[in-house]
Amino acid sequence: MGESMGDSIRSKVEAGARLSFEDGMWLEEHADLFTLGELANVVRERKNGNFAYYNVNTHLNPTNVCVYRCTFCAFRADLKSPKGYVMSDGEILERAAEAERRGATELHIVGGLHHQLPYEWYLNVVRNIHDAYPRLHLKAYTAVEWDWFARLTGRTTRDLLKEFKEAGLGSLPGGGAEIFHPEVRDKVCEHKADASEWVRIHREAHAVGLRSNATMLYGHIEEARHRIDHLCRLRELQDETGGFQTFIPLAFHPDNTKLDHIKKASVLTDLRVMAISRLMLDNFQHIKAYWVMLGIQTAQISLSYGADDIDGTVVHEKIYHDAGSDSPQEVTVAELRRLIEEAGRVPVERDTLYREVVRTPHEWKTGRRLELVSS
């Protein structure tokens, strides 16, 4: 990198030492892409060797009707909009049955915050699926949804998390984090749960024994300092709880949103964000390249820029496709494995909790935790 600051950062990375906010800003403003990739790969291989993980999963978005009007969202619909929908119990269970037939280990459940649906409806989505298909891991509802459930019921989110866990909830997705800094958050999602609420809810989830993911939505109106601030806040909570499993940088898709005048982030930006995230989040075991948002080719390249996970088969994803994602709706296991191998990595199927999945022709079972595989 040539400069003393760059040499200092390189020394820290090689020694496994933590990078500061100032280090992160220097990387954002001065480091070239290839140096970022080189350094991120050092951390990636230290934590996960040459393995790259994927899972077999299906998405369920039970409703798109939403009380909020976030400027970046193309998925939501108004209560009386012809675009709006609410899935019936039968349709929801059929989606779960399809996931089971396909050999999925996970159902990813997120959606809109419907003005007229009671709390019990959301609870029963999880309870009914878990009762019918107990082997499916249910990763459900973002912190914004948990905040809404608390408003509906007047109860604490901690109590609600416990109730959902008893009903079959397995873990929380990382959505709703967007960008924590109020300079950005107040403009793109003014009324929904703020950064402190998002952090509090994930802290409570970890405290009641639920693991969760973390995200950051980039490529809209945020600046570099907002991204580094976001990563530092996530790192601080992970220091406290250790409950985050993976971090997923989410590339903003502007089509059909109120920010459709913004040009989608370039592949170079995607790779820079991926690499800097891997370097800053020293206490996160995994970084995911979500191919639905990045596109398959960029996700594949990301396996050399800090990412060790390429997500999964992802059937029936609506949120990002409504916003203009031109990636496929589904990728087969064979294709995922080919993409990983082509990138020079060793494919390993995982479940949601990062345990190795071992398959026979007619069955699957979980093996050891993948931190052991990669050590």
GROMACS .gro file of C-alpha atoms in nm, residues 70-76 83 219-220 251-265 293 318-327:
model
   36
   70CYS     CA    1  -3.944   0.289   0.335
   71THR     CA    2  -3.797   0.475   0.039
   72PHE     CA    3  -3.580   0.180  -0.067
   73CYS     CA    4  -3.859  -0.081  -0.073
   74ALA     CA    5  -4.025  -0.208  -0.392
   75PHE     CA    6  -4.191  -0.506  -0.222
   76ARG     CA    7  -4.449  -0.337   0.002
   83LYS     CA    8  -5.061  -0.565  -0.571
  219GLY     CA    9  -2.521   0.172  -0.233
  220HIS     CA   10  -2.795   0.433  -0.179
  251ALA     CA   11  -2.653  -0.423  -0.235
  252PHE     CA   12  -2.934  -0.172  -0.285
  253HIS     CA   13  -3.155  -0.234  -0.589
  254PRO     CA   14  -3.314   0.098  -0.693
  255ASP     CA   15  -3.574  -0.018  -0.949
  256ASN     CA   16  -3.936   0.045  -0.850
  257THR     CA   17  -3.836   0.230  -0.532
  258LYS     CA   18  -3.849   0.601  -0.438
  259LEU     CA   19  -3.473   0.607  -0.495
  260ASP     CA   20  -3.485   0.480  -0.852
  261HIS     CA   21  -3.277   0.779  -0.967
  262ILE     CA   22  -2.974   0.625  -0.796
  263LYS     CA   23  -2.751   0.405  -1.006
  264LYS     CA   24  -2.702   0.052  -0.875
  265ALA     CA   25  -2.365  -0.008  -0.708
  293MET     CA   26  -2.872  -0.928  -0.469
  318LYS     CA   27  -3.985  -1.170  -0.382
  319ILE     CA   28  -3.843  -0.870  -0.197
  320TYR     CA   29  -3.531  -0.808  -0.405
  321HIS     CA   30  -3.677  -0.933  -0.731
  322ASP     CA   31  -3.955  -0.676  -0.696
  323ALA     CA   32  -3.676  -0.416  -0.669
  324GLY     CA   33  -3.519  -0.521  -0.997
  325SER     CA   34  -3.287  -0.809  -0.914
  326ASP     CA   35  -3.228  -0.995  -1.240
  327SER     CA   36  -3.073  -1.299  -1.073
   0.00000   0.00000   0.00000
